[in-house]
Coordinates of C-alpha atoms and ligand atoms in Angstrom, one line a residue:
M1 CA -28.0 29.3 -23.2
P2 CA -24.5 30.3 -24.6
N3 CA -26.0 32.1 -27.5
A4 CA -28.6 34.0 -25.5
D5 CA -26.6 37.3 -25.7
G6 CA -26.8 37.7 -29.5
P7 CA -30.2 39.4 -29.9
N8 CA -29.6 41.5 -26.8
L9 CA -26.4 42.8 -28.2
R10 CA -28.3 44.1 -31.3
G11 CA -30.9 45.7 -29.2
F12 CA -28.1 47.4 -27.1
L13 CA -26.6 48.8 -30.3
R14 CA -29.9 50.2 -31.3
E15 CA -30.4 51.8 -27.9
I16 CA -26.9 53.5 -27.7
R17 CA -27.3 55.1 -31.1
R18 CA -29.8 57.5 -29.5
L19 CA -27.3 58.5 -26.8
D20 CA -24.6 61.3 -27.0
T21 CA -20.9 60.3 -27.3
E22 CA -20.0 60.4 -23.6
A23 CA -23.1 58.4 -22.5
R24 CA -22.4 56.0 -25.3
L25 CA -19.0 55.2 -24.0
R26 CA -20.2 54.8 -20.4
A27 CA -22.9 52.4 -21.6
A28 CA -20.5 50.5 -23.8
E29 CA -17.9 50.1 -21.0
G30 CA -20.7 48.8 -18.6
R31 CA -21.9 46.4 -21.2
I32 CA -18.3 45.1 -21.8
A33 CA -17.9 44.4 -18.1
E34 CA -21.2 42.5 -18.1
L35 CA -20.2 40.5 -21.2
E36 CA -16.8 39.6 -19.6
Q37 CA -18.4 38.5 -16.5
R38 CA -20.9 36.3 -18.5
L39 CA -18.0 34.8 -20.5
A40 CA -16.2 34.0 -17.3
E41 CA -19.3 32.3 -16.0
L42 CA -19.8 30.4 -19.3
S43 CA -16.2 29.2 -19.1
L44 CA -17.2 27.3 -15.8
L45 CA -20.3 25.7 -17.3
D46 CA -20.8 22.6 -19.5
P47 CA -22.2 23.9 -22.8
V48 CA -24.8 21.0 -23.2
T49 CA -26.3 20.7 -19.7
G50 CA -25.5 24.2 -18.3
L51 CA -24.2 22.4 -15.2
P52 CA -20.8 23.3 -13.6
N53 CA -17.9 21.9 -15.7
H54 CA -14.8 20.3 -14.4
R55 CA -13.0 23.6 -13.7
R56 CA -15.7 24.8 -11.4
F57 CA -16.1 21.4 -9.8
S58 CA -12.3 21.4 -8.9
D59 CA -12.5 24.9 -7.5
R60 CA -15.5 23.9 -5.3
L61 CA -13.8 20.7 -4.2
S62 CA -10.7 22.6 -3.1
Q63 CA -12.9 25.0 -1.1
A64 CA -14.9 22.2 0.4
L65 CA -11.6 20.5 1.5
L66 CA -10.4 23.7 3.2
M67 CA -13.6 23.9 5.1
A68 CA -13.6 20.2 6.0
Q69 CA -10.0 20.4 7.3
R70 CA -11.0 23.2 9.5
H71 CA -14.1 21.5 10.8
R72 CA -12.7 18.0 10.7
G73 CA -15.5 17.0 8.4
A74 CA -15.7 14.4 5.6
V75 CA -16.2 15.2 1.9
G76 CA -17.4 12.7 -0.7
V77 CA -16.5 12.6 -4.4
I78 CA -18.6 10.5 -6.8
Q79 CA -17.7 10.1 -10.4
L80 CA -20.2 8.5 -12.6
D81 CA -20.2 7.5 -16.3
L82 CA -23.1 6.4 -18.4
D83 CA -22.4 3.0 -19.7
R84 CA -22.5 2.6 -23.4
F85 CA -23.6 6.2 -23.9
K86 CA -22.5 6.1 -27.6
R87 CA -25.4 3.9 -28.2
V88 CA -27.8 6.7 -27.3
N89 CA -26.2 9.0 -29.9
D90 CA -26.4 6.3 -32.5
L91 CA -30.1 5.7 -31.8
A92 CA -31.3 9.3 -31.0
G93 CA -28.7 11.4 -33.0
H94 CA -26.5 14.0 -31.4
A95 CA -29.3 16.4 -30.6
G96 CA -31.3 13.6 -29.0
G97 CA -28.2 12.5 -27.1
D98 CA -27.7 16.0 -25.8
D99 CA -31.3 16.1 -24.7
V100 CA -31.0 12.8 -22.8
L101 CA -27.8 14.2 -21.1
R102 CA -29.8 17.2 -19.9
Q103 CA -32.5 14.9 -18.5
V104 CA -29.9 12.9 -16.7
G105 CA -28.4 16.0 -15.2
R106 CA -31.9 17.1 -13.9
R107 CA -32.6 13.7 -12.4
L108 CA -29.1 13.5 -10.8
Q109 CA -29.5 17.0 -9.4
G110 CA -32.8 16.1 -8.0
A111 CA -31.3 13.2 -6.0
L112 CA -28.6 15.4 -4.5
R113 CA -29.0 17.7 -1.4
Q114 CA -28.8 21.4 -1.5
G115 CA -25.1 22.4 -1.0
D116 CA -24.0 19.5 -3.1
T117 CA -22.5 20.2 -6.5
L118 CA -23.3 18.2 -9.7
A119 CA -20.9 18.8 -12.5
C120 CA -20.8 17.5 -16.1
M121 CA -17.5 16.6 -17.6
G122 CA -18.9 16.0 -21.1
G123 CA -19.2 12.6 -22.9
G124 CA -21.7 11.2 -20.5
R125 CA -19.6 11.6 -17.4
F126 CA -20.7 13.5 -14.2
M127 CA -19.2 14.2 -10.9
A128 CA -20.9 15.0 -7.6
L129 CA -19.3 16.7 -4.7
L130 CA -20.8 16.1 -1.3
P131 CA -19.1 18.8 1.0
E132 CA -20.8 17.9 4.3
L133 CA -20.9 14.2 4.8
P134 CA -22.1 13.1 8.2
H135 CA -20.0 9.9 7.8
A136 CA -18.0 8.0 5.2
L137 CA -20.8 5.7 4.3
G138 CA -23.0 8.6 3.4
A139 CA -21.2 8.9 0.0
T140 CA -22.1 5.4 -1.0
R141 CA -25.6 5.9 0.1
T142 CA -25.8 9.1 -2.2
A143 CA -24.3 7.0 -5.1
Q144 CA -27.1 4.6 -4.5
K145 CA -29.7 7.4 -4.7
L146 CA -28.1 8.6 -8.0
Q147 CA -28.3 5.1 -9.3
E148 CA -31.9 4.8 -8.4
A149 CA -32.7 8.2 -10.1
L150 CA -31.5 6.8 -13.4
Q151 CA -33.6 3.6 -13.2
A152 CA -36.7 4.8 -15.2
P153 CA -36.2 5.0 -19.0
F154 CA -35.5 8.3 -20.7
P155 CA -37.7 9.6 -23.5
A156 CA -35.6 10.2 -26.6
G157 CA -37.7 11.4 -29.5
A158 CA -40.4 8.9 -30.2
R159 CA -38.7 6.1 -28.2
E160 CA -37.5 5.4 -24.7
I161 CA -34.0 4.4 -23.7
G162 CA -32.8 2.7 -20.6
L163 CA -29.6 3.8 -19.2
E164 CA -27.2 2.4 -16.7
A165 CA -24.2 4.0 -15.1
S166 CA -20.9 3.1 -13.3
F167 CA -20.0 4.8 -10.1
G168 CA -16.7 5.4 -8.4
V169 CA -16.8 6.8 -4.8
C170 CA -14.1 8.2 -2.5
V171 CA -14.1 10.1 0.6
F172 CA -11.8 12.8 2.2
P173 CA -9.8 12.3 4.4
Q174 CA -9.6 8.5 4.4
D175 CA -9.1 8.0 0.6
G176 CA -7.0 11.2 -0.2
M177 CA -6.2 14.7 1.1
E178 CA -5.9 16.7 -2.1
A179 CA -8.5 17.6 -4.7
E180 CA -6.6 16.1 -7.5
E181 CA -5.9 12.9 -5.7
L182 CA -9.6 12.4 -4.7
E183 CA -10.7 13.0 -8.3
A184 CA -8.2 10.4 -9.5
H185 CA -9.2 7.9 -6.8
A186 CA -12.9 8.3 -7.7
E187 CA -12.0 7.8 -11.3
A188 CA -10.0 4.7 -10.4
A189 CA -13.0 3.3 -8.6
L190 CA -15.1 4.1 -11.6
Y191 CA -12.8 2.1 -13.8
R192 CA -13.1 -0.8 -11.5
A193 CA -16.9 -0.6 -11.7
K194 CA -16.6 -0.5 -15.4
E195 CA -14.1 -3.6 -15.5
R196 CA -16.6 -5.5 -13.3
G197 CA -19.2 -5.1 -16.0
G198 CA -20.7 -1.6 -15.3
G199 CA -24.0 -0.7 -13.7
R200 CA -22.4 -0.8 -10.2
I201 CA -20.9 1.2 -7.4
E202 CA -17.3 0.8 -6.4
C203 CA -15.7 2.6 -3.5
F204 CA -12.0 3.6 -3.6
T205 CA -9.8 1.2 -1.8
T206 CA -7.1 -0.4 -3.8
T207 CA -6.5 -4.1 -3.1
L208 CA -3.4 -3.0 -1.3
D209 CA -5.3 -0.4 0.8
R210 CA -7.9 -3.0 1.6
D211 CA -5.4 -5.5 2.6
A212 CA -3.5 -3.0 4.7
L213 CA -6.6 -2.0 6.5
E214 CA -7.5 -5.6 7.2
R215 CA -4.0 -6.3 8.4
Q216 CA -4.1 -3.3 10.7
E217 CA -7.4 -4.3 12.2
L218 CA -6.3 -7.9 12.6
E219 CA -3.1 -6.7 14.2
Q220 CA -5.1 -4.5 16.6
C221 CA -7.2 -7.6 17.5
L222 CA -4.2 -9.8 17.9
R223 CA -2.8 -7.2 20.4
E224 CA -5.8 -7.8 22.6
A225 CA -6.1 -11.5 22.0
L226 CA -3.6 -12.7 24.7
R227 CA -5.1 -10.5 27.4
N228 CA -8.7 -11.6 26.4
R229 CA -7.7 -15.2 26.5
E230 CA -8.7 -15.9 22.9
F231 CA -5.9 -18.4 22.2
Q232 CA -6.2 -22.1 22.7
M233 CA -3.8 -24.9 22.0
C234 CA -5.0 -27.9 20.0
Y235 CA -3.1 -31.2 20.0
Q236 CA -2.5 -33.6 17.1
P237 CA -1.2 -37.1 17.7
Q238 CA 1.8 -38.7 16.1
F239 CA 2.1 -42.4 15.9
R240 CA 4.8 -44.9 15.4
M241 CA 4.6 -47.3 12.6
D242 CA 3.8 -50.1 15.1
G243 CA 0.7 -48.2 16.2
R244 CA 2.0 -46.8 19.5
L245 CA 1.4 -43.2 20.3
A246 CA 4.8 -41.4 20.0
G247 CA 4.0 -37.7 20.6
V248 CA 1.7 -34.8 20.1
E249 CA 2.1 -31.6 18.2
A250 CA 0.7 -28.5 19.9
L251 CA -0.9 -26.2 17.4
L252 CA -2.1 -22.7 18.3
R253 CA -5.7 -21.6 17.6
W254 CA -7.2 -18.1 17.7
N255 CA -10.9 -17.8 18.2
H256 CA -11.9 -14.1 17.9
P257 CA -15.3 -13.3 19.4
M258 CA -16.4 -11.4 16.2
L259 CA -14.2 -12.8 13.5
G260 CA -14.5 -16.4 14.6
P261 CA -11.6 -18.8 14.1
V262 CA -8.6 -17.1 12.4
P263 CA -6.4 -19.7 10.6
P264 CA -2.7 -19.8 11.8
G265 CA -1.5 -19.3 8.3
K266 CA -3.1 -15.9 8.4
F267 CA -2.3 -14.7 12.0
I268 CA 1.2 -16.2 12.5
P269 CA 2.9 -14.2 9.8
L270 CA 1.2 -11.1 11.1
A271 CA 2.3 -11.9 14.7
E272 CA 5.8 -12.4 13.4
E273 CA 5.9 -8.9 11.6
S274 CA 4.5 -7.2 14.6
H275 CA 6.8 -9.1 17.0
L276 CA 3.6 -10.3 18.9
I277 CA 4.8 -13.8 18.3
L278 CA 7.2 -13.3 21.2
P279 CA 4.6 -13.2 24.0
I280 CA 2.2 -15.4 22.0
G281 CA 4.9 -18.1 21.4
E282 CA 5.9 -17.9 25.0
W283 CA 2.3 -18.4 26.0
A284 CA 2.0 -21.4 23.6
L285 CA 5.1 -23.1 25.0
R286 CA 4.2 -22.5 28.7
E287 CA 0.5 -23.6 28.1
S288 CA 1.3 -26.7 26.3
C289 CA 4.1 -27.6 28.8
R290 CA 1.7 -27.1 31.6
Q291 CA -0.9 -29.3 29.9
M292 CA 1.6 -32.1 29.1
A293 CA 2.8 -32.1 32.7
L294 CA -0.9 -32.4 33.9
W295 CA -1.4 -35.4 31.6
N296 CA 1.8 -36.9 32.9
Q297 CA 0.5 -36.5 36.5
Q298 CA -2.8 -38.2 35.6
G299 CA -0.9 -41.1 34.3
L300 CA -2.2 -40.7 30.7
T301 CA 1.1 -40.6 29.0
S302 CA 3.1 -43.5 30.5
G303 CA 4.1 -46.0 27.9
P304 CA 7.4 -47.7 27.3
E305 CA 8.7 -44.4 26.2
P306 CA 7.5 -41.0 27.3
L307 CA 5.1 -39.2 25.1
V308 CA 6.9 -36.2 23.3
L309 CA 5.3 -32.8 23.1
A310 CA 6.2 -30.9 19.9
V311 CA 5.9 -27.1 20.1
N312 CA 6.5 -24.8 17.0
V313 CA 9.0 -22.0 17.4
S314 CA 9.2 -19.0 15.2
A315 CA 12.2 -17.3 13.7
L316 CA 11.9 -14.2 15.9
Q317 CA 11.9 -16.3 19.1
L318 CA 15.0 -18.0 18.0
T319 CA 17.0 -14.8 17.5
Q320 CA 15.7 -13.4 20.7
N321 CA 18.5 -12.9 23.4
N322 CA 18.5 -15.7 26.0
W323 CA 15.6 -17.4 24.3
D324 CA 16.8 -20.8 25.5
Q325 CA 16.4 -19.5 29.1
C326 CA 12.7 -18.9 28.4
V327 CA 12.4 -22.6 27.3
V328 CA 14.4 -23.8 30.4
R329 CA 12.1 -21.7 32.6
A330 CA 8.9 -23.1 30.9
L331 CA 10.2 -26.6 31.6
A332 CA 11.2 -25.9 35.1
D333 CA 7.9 -24.2 35.9
S334 CA 5.8 -27.0 34.5
G335 CA 8.0 -29.8 35.8
L336 CA 8.2 -31.4 32.3
R337 CA 11.5 -33.2 31.6
P338 CA 13.5 -31.7 28.7
G339 CA 13.5 -35.0 26.9
Q340 CA 9.8 -34.9 26.6
L341 CA 9.9 -31.5 24.7
E342 CA 10.6 -31.1 21.0
L343 CA 11.0 -27.7 19.5
E344 CA 9.9 -27.6 15.8
I345 CA 11.7 -25.1 13.6
T346 CA 10.9 -24.8 10.0
E347 CA 13.7 -25.7 7.5
S348 CA 13.6 -22.4 5.7
L349 CA 13.9 -20.6 8.9
I350 CA 16.9 -22.6 10.2
M351 CA 18.6 -22.1 6.9
R352 CA 18.6 -18.4 7.3
Q353 CA 20.2 -18.4 10.8
G354 CA 23.9 -17.7 11.3
P355 CA 26.0 -19.9 13.5
E356 CA 25.4 -17.7 16.6
D357 CA 21.6 -18.1 16.2
I358 CA 22.2 -21.8 16.5
L359 CA 23.9 -21.6 19.8
P360 CA 20.7 -21.5 21.9
L361 CA 19.5 -24.6 20.1
R362 CA 22.8 -26.3 20.8
R363 CA 22.6 -25.3 24.5
L364 CA 19.0 -26.6 24.7
R365 CA 20.0 -29.8 22.9
E366 CA 22.6 -30.4 25.5
T367 CA 19.9 -30.2 28.2
G368 CA 18.1 -33.1 26.5
T369 CA 15.4 -31.0 24.7
R370 CA 14.6 -32.6 21.2
I371 CA 14.8 -30.4 18.1
A372 CA 12.9 -31.1 14.9
I373 CA 13.1 -29.5 11.4
D374 CA 9.6 -28.8 10.3
D375 CA 8.3 -28.8 6.7
F376 CA 11.5 -30.5 5.6
G377 CA 12.1 -30.7 1.9
T378 CA 11.0 -27.2 1.1
G379 CA 14.0 -25.2 2.2
Y380 CA 16.8 -26.8 0.1
S381 CA 19.1 -27.7 3.0
S382 CA 22.5 -28.8 2.0
L383 CA 23.2 -32.1 3.5
G384 CA 26.4 -31.1 5.1
Y385 CA 24.6 -28.2 6.9
L386 CA 22.0 -30.7 8.2
Q387 CA 24.8 -32.7 9.8
R388 CA 26.1 -29.7 11.7
L389 CA 22.7 -28.9 13.3
P390 CA 21.8 -30.1 16.8
I391 CA 18.7 -31.9 15.6
T392 CA 16.9 -35.1 16.5
T393 CA 14.0 -35.2 14.1
L394 CA 13.0 -34.5 10.5
K395 CA 9.4 -33.8 9.7
L396 CA 8.7 -34.5 6.0
D397 CA 6.7 -31.7 4.4
Q398 CA 3.0 -32.5 3.6
S399 CA 3.6 -31.8 -0.1
F400 CA 5.9 -34.9 -0.4
I401 CA 3.3 -37.1 1.3
A402 CA 0.5 -35.8 -1.0
S403 CA 2.4 -36.6 -4.2
L404 CA 3.8 -40.0 -2.9
Q405 CA 1.3 -41.8 -5.2
A406 CA 1.1 -39.4 -8.1
S407 CA -1.6 -39.7 -10.9
P408 CA -0.3 -41.0 -14.2
G409 CA 2.0 -38.5 -15.9
E410 CA 2.8 -36.6 -12.7
P411 CA 6.2 -37.0 -11.0
A412 CA 5.8 -39.0 -7.8
S413 CA 7.8 -37.9 -4.7
E414 CA 8.6 -41.4 -3.7
P415 CA 12.3 -41.5 -4.8
I416 CA 12.9 -38.2 -2.8
V417 CA 11.1 -39.5 0.3
R418 CA 13.1 -42.8 0.1
A419 CA 16.3 -40.9 -0.1
V420 CA 15.4 -38.4 2.7
I421 CA 14.5 -41.2 5.1
Q422 CA 17.8 -43.1 4.3
L423 CA 19.8 -39.9 4.8
A424 CA 18.0 -39.1 8.0
H425 CA 18.6 -42.5 9.4
S426 CA 22.3 -42.4 8.5
L427 CA 22.5 -39.2 10.6
G428 CA 20.6 -41.0 13.5
L429 CA 17.4 -38.8 13.0
T430 CA 13.9 -39.7 13.5
V431 CA 11.6 -39.1 10.5
V432 CA 7.9 -38.0 10.9
A433 CA 5.6 -37.8 7.9
E434 CA 3.2 -34.9 8.1
G435 CA -0.2 -34.7 6.4
V436 CA -0.9 -38.4 6.1
E437 CA -4.4 -38.6 4.8
T438 CA -4.9 -41.9 3.0
E439 CA -4.2 -45.6 3.7
G440 CA -2.1 -45.7 0.5
Q441 CA 0.3 -43.1 1.8
R442 CA 0.5 -44.8 5.1
D443 CA 1.4 -48.1 3.5
M444 CA 4.0 -46.6 1.3
L445 CA 5.6 -44.8 4.2
D446 CA 5.7 -48.0 6.0
L447 CA 7.4 -49.6 3.1
L448 CA 10.0 -46.8 2.9
G449 CA 10.9 -47.1 6.5
C450 CA 9.3 -43.9 7.9
D451 CA 9.4 -43.8 11.8
C452 CA 6.2 -41.7 12.7
L453 CA 3.1 -40.6 11.1
Q454 CA 1.0 -37.4 11.7
G455 CA -2.2 -36.6 9.7
F456 CA -5.9 -36.6 9.5
L457 CA -5.9 -40.3 8.7
L458 CA -4.7 -41.0 12.3
G459 CA -6.1 -38.0 14.1
R460 CA -7.0 -34.3 13.6
P461 CA -5.9 -31.6 16.1
L462 CA -8.1 -31.6 19.1
P463 CA -8.6 -29.2 22.0
A464 CA -7.1 -30.2 25.2
D465 CA -10.3 -32.0 26.6
G466 CA -10.8 -33.9 23.2
F467 CA -7.1 -35.1 23.3
E468 CA -7.4 -36.0 26.9
A469 CA -10.4 -38.2 26.1
L470 CA -8.3 -39.8 23.4
L471 CA -5.4 -40.5 25.9
Q472 CA -7.9 -41.9 28.3
S473 CA -9.6 -44.3 25.9
M474 CA -6.2 -45.5 24.8
A475 CA -5.0 -45.9 28.4
A476 CA -8.1 -47.8 29.3
R477 CA -7.4 -50.2 26.4
G478 CA -3.9 -50.7 27.9
F479 CA -1.9 -49.5 24.9
L480 CA -1.2 -46.2 23.2
E481 CA -2.2 -47.4 19.8
A482 CA -3.9 -45.7 16.7
P483 CA -7.0 -47.6 15.5
A484 CA -6.2 -46.8 11.8
I485 CA -2.8 -48.4 12.1
R486 CA -4.0 -51.3 14.2
A487 CA -6.5 -52.0 11.5
Q488 CA -3.7 -52.9 9.1
G489 CA -1.7 -54.8 11.7
P490 CA 1.7 -53.9 13.1
S491 CA 4.1 -54.3 10.3
R492 CA 7.4 -53.3 11.7
Ligands
C2E501 P1 3.1 -27.1 10.9 O1 3.8 -26.9 12.1 O2 3.7 -27.8 9.8 O3 1.7 -27.8 11.4 C1 1.1 -28.8 10.6 C2 -0.1 -28.3 10.0 O4 -0.7 -29.3 9.1 C3 -1.2 -27.9 11.0 O5 -1.9 -26.8 10.4 C4 -2.1 -29.2 10.9 O6 -3.5 -28.9 11.3 C5 -2.0 -29.5 9.5 N1 -2.3 -30.9 9.2 C6 -2.1 -32.0 10.1 N2 -2.4 -33.1 9.4 C7 -2.9 -32.8 8.3 C8 -3.4 -33.6 7.1 O7 -3.6 -34.8 7.2 N3 -3.8 -32.8 5.9 C9 -3.6 -31.5 5.9 N4 -4.0 -31.0 4.8 N5 -3.2 -30.8 7.0 C10 -2.8 -31.4 8.1 P2 -2.3 -25.5 11.3 O8 -2.7 -26.0 12.7 O9 -3.2 -24.7 10.4 O10 -0.9 -24.8 11.5 C11 -0.3 -24.2 10.3 C12 1.1 -23.7 10.7 O11 1.0 -22.7 11.6 C13 2.0 -24.8 11.3 O12 2.5 -25.7 10.4 C14 3.0 -24.0 12.1 O13 3.9 -23.6 11.1 C15 2.2 -22.7 12.4 N6 1.9 -22.8 13.8 C16 0.8 -23.5 14.4 N7 1.0 -23.3 15.8 C17 2.0 -22.5 16.0 C18 2.6 -22.0 17.2 O14 2.2 -22.3 18.4 N8 3.7 -21.2 17.0 C19 4.3 -20.9 15.8 N9 5.4 -20.2 15.8 N10 3.7 -21.5 14.7 C20 2.7 -22.2 14.8
MG502 MG1 5.0 -28.0 13.2
MG503 MG1 4.9 -28.8 9.0

């Protein structure tokens, strides 16, 4: 195609020899203009396939973006690269390789709609511009059609060659606003497709973008969750070493109608960042106080000592003005005595508070409310600091319990647990071990003098009705005792 002008030029020269000088000049000028235009056109075409090249593609993409901005439309950019194309040149020679590229171009063109642009960037790489996408998913659908178009083998001389391609897809406006940016994002997606083994389609969303999108959507759902009553409290029992029920930890559960149960580890940090933990935390506190007061009224919690309700509190709540008043109100409204409520604050959180943030805790402690340090052992508390805090309870982090009986060669946490229990007792604190899963752990904790146990061995978190059934069965037997501890016999 590029050399098609050679013979014509000679014919032209033959023709103008017959003309007079004036006419010759006019004809030559006209011909030069024609050639210039043709050259300009050629500079926008790929020499092998005759398809638009990268320059023309970029011009058309910029135009398409202008139109789409005006009409609020979507534009798709697909970049594709033939996997291991060098192999084709090795097998069929350069001329054969060029011929395969032309065939590829024709097949791809056939799979596109009128108005779409297919460009060849050389070296087995193509780009498709989809200027009028009905919706973002349309671009992926087109990439699938292009992929299908390449499925049948390509004749190359006497043989047939199978080809696969990798595809990167991105869409204006969601994946980028500028032509260059969209091309780069389609290329990034293409590289990901290659990294993942080739022969596949990848859409542009960096892991970051994907995470951000998911977080945004989750946050939106979280905003509606309180109103839609999607939260529930679950209750996990805590037992004394002699088998009596000592308390219950209230744990928040979120059951989204479409997403299903979302784990607290996922939504609580998000609720904290978006400050939604303030209304959610207040609901959790009020709801669990209400429930506990109800169990009190039903006579299900009366033992030698009142059952303690432990509620988790987040950093943000703690630094909220007059937060202690909110707790006082929840207690007053439910009728629960302050001594029956224990607020759990994680160690790492309390370590970050200034003395003024501790004040509401101190005021609450003065009313009789109990205060526990949760996940103790992970936040590097200085012992002196611990002494100055208005606390009643230390909850040993699960990680220490899990490594109490280490496998050979691994360091066991037993000396640390022993030291923490001794320290806590010297400060007059109660020690609760979290995440007790095996009888071996329970026995070891018993030997080390731990006060209370919480974990799957003794009872999983249960919804209110399930926990109520547990309370009823224990009350019916006349004692608040855990079967798992009883089996071993009271030891202390
Ligand atoms: P946490 O306060 O340390 O709660 C204990 C976690 O350990 C719970 O996870 C519980 O289900 C789990 N667990 C109990 N026994 C065992 C066991 O034997 N083995 C294992 N592997 N795990 C056990 P969950 O319910 O997923 O809660 C995770 C965290 O989310 C809680 O850790 C707490 O920090 C936070 N959270 C839960 N509910 C609330 C809430 O109402 N407000 C706030 N601010 N945070 C909450
Ligand atoms: Mg807790
Ligand atoms: Mg904990």
